[in-house]
Coordinates of C-alpha atoms in Angstrom, one line a residue:
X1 CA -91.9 -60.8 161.4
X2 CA -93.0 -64.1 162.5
X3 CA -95.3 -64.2 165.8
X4 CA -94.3 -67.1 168.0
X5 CA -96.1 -69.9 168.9
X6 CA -97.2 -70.6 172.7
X7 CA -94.3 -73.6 173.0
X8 CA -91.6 -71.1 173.1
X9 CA -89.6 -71.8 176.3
X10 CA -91.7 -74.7 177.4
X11 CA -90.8 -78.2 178.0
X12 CA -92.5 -80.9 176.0
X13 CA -92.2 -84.4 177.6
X14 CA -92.7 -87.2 175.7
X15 CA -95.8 -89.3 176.9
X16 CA -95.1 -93.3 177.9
X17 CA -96.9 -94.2 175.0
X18 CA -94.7 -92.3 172.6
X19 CA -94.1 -95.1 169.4
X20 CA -90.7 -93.0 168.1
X21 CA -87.7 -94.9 170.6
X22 CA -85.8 -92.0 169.6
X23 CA -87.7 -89.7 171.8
X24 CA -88.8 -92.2 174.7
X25 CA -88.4 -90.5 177.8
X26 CA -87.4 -87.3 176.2
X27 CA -87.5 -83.6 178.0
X28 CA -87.3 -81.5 174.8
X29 CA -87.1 -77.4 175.4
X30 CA -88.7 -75.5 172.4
X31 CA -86.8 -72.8 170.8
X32 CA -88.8 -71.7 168.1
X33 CA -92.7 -72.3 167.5
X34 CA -94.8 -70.8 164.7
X35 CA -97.2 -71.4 162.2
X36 CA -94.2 -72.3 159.7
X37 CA -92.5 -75.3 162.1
X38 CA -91.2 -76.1 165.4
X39 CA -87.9 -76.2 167.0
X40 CA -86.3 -77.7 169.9
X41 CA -83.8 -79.9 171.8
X42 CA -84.0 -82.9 173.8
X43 CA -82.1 -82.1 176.9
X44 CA -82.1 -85.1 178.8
X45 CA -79.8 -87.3 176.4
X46 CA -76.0 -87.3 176.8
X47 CA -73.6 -87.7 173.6
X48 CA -70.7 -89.3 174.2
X49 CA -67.9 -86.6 173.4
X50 CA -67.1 -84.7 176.2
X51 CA -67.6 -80.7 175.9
X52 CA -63.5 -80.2 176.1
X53 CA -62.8 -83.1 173.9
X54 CA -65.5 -81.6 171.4
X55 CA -63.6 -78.4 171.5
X56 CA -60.3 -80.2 170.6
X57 CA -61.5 -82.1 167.7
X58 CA -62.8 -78.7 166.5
X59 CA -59.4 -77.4 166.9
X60 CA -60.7 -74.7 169.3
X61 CA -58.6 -75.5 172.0
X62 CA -55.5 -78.3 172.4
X63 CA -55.4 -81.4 174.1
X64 CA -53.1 -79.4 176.9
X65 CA -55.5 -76.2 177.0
X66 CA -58.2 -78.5 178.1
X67 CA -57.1 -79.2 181.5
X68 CA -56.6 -75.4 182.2
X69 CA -60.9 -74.7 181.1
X70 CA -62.5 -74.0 184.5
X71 CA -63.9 -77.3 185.8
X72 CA -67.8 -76.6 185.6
X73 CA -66.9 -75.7 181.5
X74 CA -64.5 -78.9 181.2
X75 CA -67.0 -81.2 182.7
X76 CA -70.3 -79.7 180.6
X77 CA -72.4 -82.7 179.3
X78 CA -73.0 -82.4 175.5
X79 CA -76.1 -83.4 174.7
X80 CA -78.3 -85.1 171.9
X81 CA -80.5 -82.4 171.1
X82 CA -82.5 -84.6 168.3
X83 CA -82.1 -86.4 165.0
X84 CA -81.7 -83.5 162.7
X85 CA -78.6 -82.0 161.7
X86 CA -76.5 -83.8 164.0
X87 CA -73.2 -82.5 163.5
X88 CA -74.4 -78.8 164.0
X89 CA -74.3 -77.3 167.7
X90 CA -76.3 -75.2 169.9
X91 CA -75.6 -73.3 173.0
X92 CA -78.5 -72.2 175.1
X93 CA -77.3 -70.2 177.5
X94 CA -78.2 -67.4 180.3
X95 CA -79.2 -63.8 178.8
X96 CA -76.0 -62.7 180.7
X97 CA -73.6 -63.2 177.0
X98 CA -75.0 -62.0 174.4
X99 CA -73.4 -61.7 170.5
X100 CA -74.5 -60.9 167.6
X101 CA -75.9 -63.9 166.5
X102 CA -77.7 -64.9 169.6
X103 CA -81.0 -65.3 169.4
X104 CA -83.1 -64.7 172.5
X105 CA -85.9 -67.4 173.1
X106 CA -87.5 -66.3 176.2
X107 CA -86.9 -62.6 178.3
X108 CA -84.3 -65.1 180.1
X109 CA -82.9 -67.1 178.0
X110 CA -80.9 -67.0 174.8
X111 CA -79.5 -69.7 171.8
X112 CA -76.1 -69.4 170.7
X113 CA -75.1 -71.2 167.3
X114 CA -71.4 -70.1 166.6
X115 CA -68.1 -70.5 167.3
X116 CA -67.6 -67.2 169.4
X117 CA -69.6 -69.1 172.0
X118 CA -67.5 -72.2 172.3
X119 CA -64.5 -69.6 172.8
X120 CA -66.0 -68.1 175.7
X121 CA -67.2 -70.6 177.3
X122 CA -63.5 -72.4 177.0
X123 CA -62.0 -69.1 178.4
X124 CA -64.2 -69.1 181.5
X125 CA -65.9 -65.6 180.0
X126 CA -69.2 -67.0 178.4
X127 CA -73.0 -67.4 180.1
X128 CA -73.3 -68.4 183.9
X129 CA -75.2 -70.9 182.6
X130 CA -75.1 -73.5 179.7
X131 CA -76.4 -76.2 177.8
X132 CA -74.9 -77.8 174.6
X133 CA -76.4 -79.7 172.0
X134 CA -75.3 -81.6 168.8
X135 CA -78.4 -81.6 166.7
X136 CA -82.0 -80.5 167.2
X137 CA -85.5 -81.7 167.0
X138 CA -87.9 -80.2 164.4
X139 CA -91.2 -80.4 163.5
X140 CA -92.8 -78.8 160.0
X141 CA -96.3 -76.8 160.1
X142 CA -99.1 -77.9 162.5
X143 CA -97.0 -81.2 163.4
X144 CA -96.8 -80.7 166.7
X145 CA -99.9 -79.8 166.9
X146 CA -101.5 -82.9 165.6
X147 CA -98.8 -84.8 167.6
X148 CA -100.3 -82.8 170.9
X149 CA -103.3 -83.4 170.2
X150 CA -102.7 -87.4 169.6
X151 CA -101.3 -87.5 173.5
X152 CA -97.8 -88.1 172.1
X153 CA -96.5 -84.4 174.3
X154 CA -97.4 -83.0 177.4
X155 CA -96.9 -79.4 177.9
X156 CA -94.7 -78.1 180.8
X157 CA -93.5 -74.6 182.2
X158 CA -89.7 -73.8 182.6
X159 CA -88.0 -73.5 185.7
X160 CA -84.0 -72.6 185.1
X161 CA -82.6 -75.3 187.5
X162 CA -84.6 -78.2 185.5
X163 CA -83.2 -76.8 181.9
X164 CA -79.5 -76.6 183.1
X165 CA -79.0 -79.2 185.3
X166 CA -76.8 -81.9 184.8
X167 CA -78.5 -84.8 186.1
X168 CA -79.9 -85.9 183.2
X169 CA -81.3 -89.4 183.8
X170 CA -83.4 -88.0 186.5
X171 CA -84.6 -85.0 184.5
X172 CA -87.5 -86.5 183.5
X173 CA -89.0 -87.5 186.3
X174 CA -88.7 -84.8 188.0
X175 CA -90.1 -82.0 185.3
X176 CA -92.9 -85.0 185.7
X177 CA -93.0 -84.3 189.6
X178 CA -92.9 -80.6 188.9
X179 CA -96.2 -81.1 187.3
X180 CA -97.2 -83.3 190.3
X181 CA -98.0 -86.4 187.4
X182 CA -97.0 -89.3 188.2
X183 CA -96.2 -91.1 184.7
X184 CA -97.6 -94.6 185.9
X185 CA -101.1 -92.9 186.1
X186 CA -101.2 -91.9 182.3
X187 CA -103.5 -93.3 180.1
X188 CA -102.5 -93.7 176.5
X189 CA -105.9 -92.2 174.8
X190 CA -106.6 -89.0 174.8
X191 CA -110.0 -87.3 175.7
X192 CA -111.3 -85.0 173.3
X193 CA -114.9 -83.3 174.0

Protein backbone atom coordinates (compact mmCIF):
# COMPACT_ATOMS: atom_id res chain seq x y z
CA UNK A 1 0.00 0.00 0.00
CA UNK A 2 1.31 3.25 -0.77
CA UNK A 3 1.30 5.95 2.12
CA UNK A 4 0.30 9.38 0.82
CA UNK A 5 2.17 12.29 0.68
CA UNK A 6 1.19 15.49 2.80
CA UNK A 7 -0.14 17.37 -0.74
CA UNK A 8 -3.07 15.19 -0.93
CA UNK A 9 -6.07 17.56 -1.15
CA UNK A 10 -4.15 20.73 -1.01
CA UNK A 11 -3.85 23.47 -3.44
CA UNK A 12 -0.47 24.34 -4.95
CA UNK A 13 -0.33 27.80 -6.52
CA UNK A 14 2.06 28.63 -8.83
CA UNK A 15 4.48 31.39 -7.49
CA UNK A 16 4.86 34.90 -9.90
CA UNK A 17 8.09 33.78 -10.62
CA UNK A 18 7.20 30.46 -12.05
CA UNK A 19 9.48 30.13 -15.64
CA UNK A 20 6.90 27.19 -17.12
CA UNK A 21 3.91 29.70 -19.04
CA UNK A 22 2.07 26.65 -18.98
CA UNK A 23 1.39 26.84 -15.30
CA UNK A 24 1.47 30.84 -14.80
CA UNK A 25 -1.09 31.63 -12.50
CA UNK A 26 -2.12 28.09 -11.96
CA UNK A 27 -4.42 26.80 -8.89
CA UNK A 28 -3.58 23.04 -9.20
CA UNK A 29 -5.51 20.50 -6.59
CA UNK A 30 -3.25 17.34 -5.77
CA UNK A 31 -4.81 14.00 -6.14
CA UNK A 32 -2.15 11.75 -5.51
CA UNK A 33 1.25 12.42 -3.57
CA UNK A 34 3.87 9.79 -2.66
CA UNK A 35 7.31 8.93 -2.64
CA UNK A 36 6.74 7.36 -6.34
CA UNK A 37 5.21 10.80 -8.05
CA UNK A 38 2.72 13.41 -7.83
CA UNK A 39 -0.63 14.04 -9.23
CA UNK A 40 -2.86 16.78 -9.81
CA UNK A 41 -5.04 19.23 -11.90
CA UNK A 42 -4.93 22.75 -12.68
CA UNK A 43 -8.33 24.00 -11.90
CA UNK A 44 -8.31 27.47 -12.85
CA UNK A 45 -7.90 26.98 -16.84
CA UNK A 46 -10.97 26.63 -19.06
CA UNK A 47 -10.88 24.34 -22.30
CA UNK A 48 -12.79 25.37 -24.92
CA UNK A 49 -15.38 22.41 -25.38
CA UNK A 50 -18.22 22.86 -23.47
CA UNK A 51 -19.14 19.90 -20.86
CA UNK A 52 -22.52 18.97 -23.10
CA UNK A 53 -20.77 19.44 -26.32
CA UNK A 54 -17.91 17.10 -24.83
CA UNK A 55 -20.54 14.58 -24.03
CA UNK A 56 -21.86 14.72 -27.73
CA UNK A 57 -18.70 14.23 -29.45
CA UNK A 58 -18.21 11.21 -27.10
CA UNK A 59 -21.45 10.02 -28.39
CA UNK A 60 -22.81 9.98 -24.76
CA UNK A 61 -25.57 12.02 -25.32
CA UNK A 62 -27.11 13.76 -28.82
CA UNK A 63 -27.05 17.06 -29.98
CA UNK A 64 -31.03 17.23 -28.88
CA UNK A 65 -30.48 15.39 -25.35
CA UNK A 66 -28.23 18.29 -24.56
CA UNK A 67 -30.66 20.91 -24.03
CA UNK A 68 -32.82 18.60 -21.69
CA UNK A 69 -29.24 18.12 -19.07
CA UNK A 70 -30.12 20.19 -16.04
CA UNK A 71 -28.66 23.66 -16.49
CA UNK A 72 -25.84 23.65 -13.72
CA UNK A 73 -24.54 20.08 -15.65
CA UNK A 74 -25.05 21.72 -19.22
CA UNK A 75 -23.25 24.83 -18.36
CA UNK A 76 -20.15 22.90 -16.31
CA UNK A 77 -16.70 24.50 -17.38
CA UNK A 78 -14.25 21.75 -18.60
CA UNK A 79 -11.19 22.43 -17.55
CA UNK A 80 -7.32 22.08 -18.59
CA UNK A 81 -6.18 20.00 -15.87
CA UNK A 82 -2.43 19.96 -17.21
CA UNK A 83 -0.15 18.91 -20.10
CA UNK A 84 -0.24 15.21 -19.76
CA UNK A 85 -2.53 13.00 -21.25
CA UNK A 86 -4.77 15.50 -22.61
CA UNK A 87 -7.38 13.64 -24.15
CA UNK A 88 -8.13 11.52 -20.95
CA UNK A 89 -10.79 13.01 -18.36
CA UNK A 90 -11.27 13.39 -14.76
CA UNK A 91 -14.19 14.03 -12.55
CA UNK A 92 -13.60 15.12 -9.08
CA UNK A 93 -16.54 15.14 -7.49
CA UNK A 94 -18.44 15.25 -3.92
CA UNK A 95 -18.22 11.86 -1.79
CA UNK A 96 -22.03 11.85 -2.35
CA UNK A 97 -21.52 9.28 -5.88
CA UNK A 98 -19.51 6.81 -5.47
CA UNK A 99 -18.67 3.70 -8.15
CA UNK A 100 -16.51 1.29 -8.33
CA UNK A 101 -13.73 2.89 -9.76
CA UNK A 102 -13.73 6.11 -7.75
CA UNK A 103 -11.07 6.78 -5.92
CA UNK A 104 -11.44 8.83 -2.81
CA UNK A 105 -8.71 11.67 -2.36
CA UNK A 106 -9.65 13.21 0.77
CA UNK A 107 -12.57 11.96 3.67
CA UNK A 108 -14.67 14.53 1.29
CA UNK A 109 -13.76 14.22 -1.80
CA UNK A 110 -13.52 11.66 -4.59
CA UNK A 111 -11.89 11.30 -8.44
CA UNK A 112 -13.96 9.77 -10.98
CA UNK A 113 -12.14 8.53 -14.34
CA UNK A 114 -14.98 6.69 -16.39
CA UNK A 115 -17.68 6.85 -18.35
CA UNK A 116 -20.33 5.87 -15.77
CA UNK A 117 -19.64 9.33 -14.38
CA UNK A 118 -20.32 11.39 -17.41
CA UNK A 119 -23.69 9.42 -17.57
CA UNK A 120 -24.77 10.58 -14.29
CA UNK A 121 -23.86 13.62 -14.40
CA UNK A 122 -25.79 14.10 -17.94
CA UNK A 123 -28.85 12.44 -16.26
CA UNK A 124 -28.96 14.87 -13.36
CA UNK A 125 -28.15 11.66 -10.84
CA UNK A 126 -24.26 12.13 -10.34
CA UNK A 127 -22.21 14.25 -7.32
CA UNK A 128 -23.78 17.62 -5.92
CA UNK A 129 -20.69 18.82 -6.93
CA UNK A 130 -18.25 18.61 -9.93
CA UNK A 131 -15.27 19.46 -11.60
CA UNK A 132 -13.96 18.21 -15.04
CA UNK A 133 -10.74 18.02 -16.46
CA UNK A 134 -9.09 17.02 -19.75
CA UNK A 135 -5.62 16.01 -18.80
CA UNK A 136 -3.55 16.19 -15.54
CA UNK A 137 -0.42 17.57 -14.16
CA UNK A 138 2.24 15.05 -12.95
CA UNK A 139 5.35 15.20 -11.33
CA UNK A 140 7.89 11.93 -10.97
CA UNK A 141 9.72 11.16 -7.45
CA UNK A 142 10.91 14.10 -5.20
CA UNK A 143 10.01 16.67 -8.14
CA UNK A 144 7.86 18.52 -6.48
CA UNK A 145 9.70 18.57 -3.79
CA UNK A 146 12.71 20.18 -5.28
CA UNK A 147 10.27 22.39 -7.17
CA UNK A 148 8.83 23.46 -3.50
CA UNK A 149 11.71 23.94 -2.21
CA UNK A 150 13.07 26.27 -5.39
CA UNK A 151 9.85 28.71 -4.48
CA UNK A 152 8.20 27.59 -7.78
CA UNK A 153 4.72 26.31 -5.33
CA UNK A 154 3.11 27.57 -2.41
CA UNK A 155 1.15 25.31 -0.34
CA UNK A 156 -2.52 25.95 0.42
CA UNK A 157 -5.44 24.26 2.38
CA UNK A 158 -8.86 23.32 0.68
CA UNK A 159 -11.92 24.93 1.16
CA UNK A 160 -14.91 23.22 -1.14
CA UNK A 161 -16.32 26.48 -2.50
CA UNK A 162 -12.70 27.58 -3.87
CA UNK A 163 -12.25 23.88 -5.71
CA UNK A 164 -15.74 23.92 -7.28
CA UNK A 165 -16.45 27.18 -8.16
CA UNK A 166 -16.75 28.41 -11.48
CA UNK A 167 -15.20 31.60 -11.58
CA UNK A 168 -12.15 30.63 -12.72
CA UNK A 169 -10.17 33.79 -13.55
CA UNK A 170 -10.62 35.02 -10.13
CA UNK A 171 -9.67 31.73 -8.49
CA UNK A 172 -6.39 32.56 -7.99
CA UNK A 173 -6.49 35.46 -6.32
CA UNK A 174 -8.64 34.63 -4.15
CA UNK A 175 -7.12 31.03 -2.74
CA UNK A 176 -4.12 33.88 -2.61
CA UNK A 177 -6.46 36.07 -0.29
CA UNK A 178 -7.55 33.01 1.58
CA UNK A 179 -3.95 32.78 2.68
CA UNK A 180 -4.09 36.56 3.36
CA UNK A 181 -0.79 36.90 0.62
CA UNK A 182 -0.89 39.37 -1.42
CA UNK A 183 1.12 38.14 -4.65
CA UNK A 184 2.71 41.64 -5.32
CA UNK A 185 4.60 41.22 -1.96
CA UNK A 186 6.39 37.87 -3.07
CA UNK A 187 9.89 37.78 -3.42
CA UNK A 188 11.24 35.40 -6.04
CA UNK A 189 14.26 33.82 -3.73
CA UNK A 190 13.62 31.59 -1.38
CA UNK A 191 15.04 31.55 2.25
CA UNK A 192 16.56 28.53 3.36
CA UNK A 193 18.26 28.38 7.08
Amino acid sequence: MVKNGFLNGRFLLAMPSMTDERFARTVIYICAHSEQGTMGFIINQAQPLGFSDLLVRLGIITQAQSILMPEKNRSLVVRHGGPVETGRGFVLHSDDFMVKTSMPVTDDICMTATLDILHAISEGTGPEKTLMTLGYAGWDAGQIEREIANNDWLICEVTPELLFDGDLLGKYDRVMAQMGVDPARLVVQAGHA
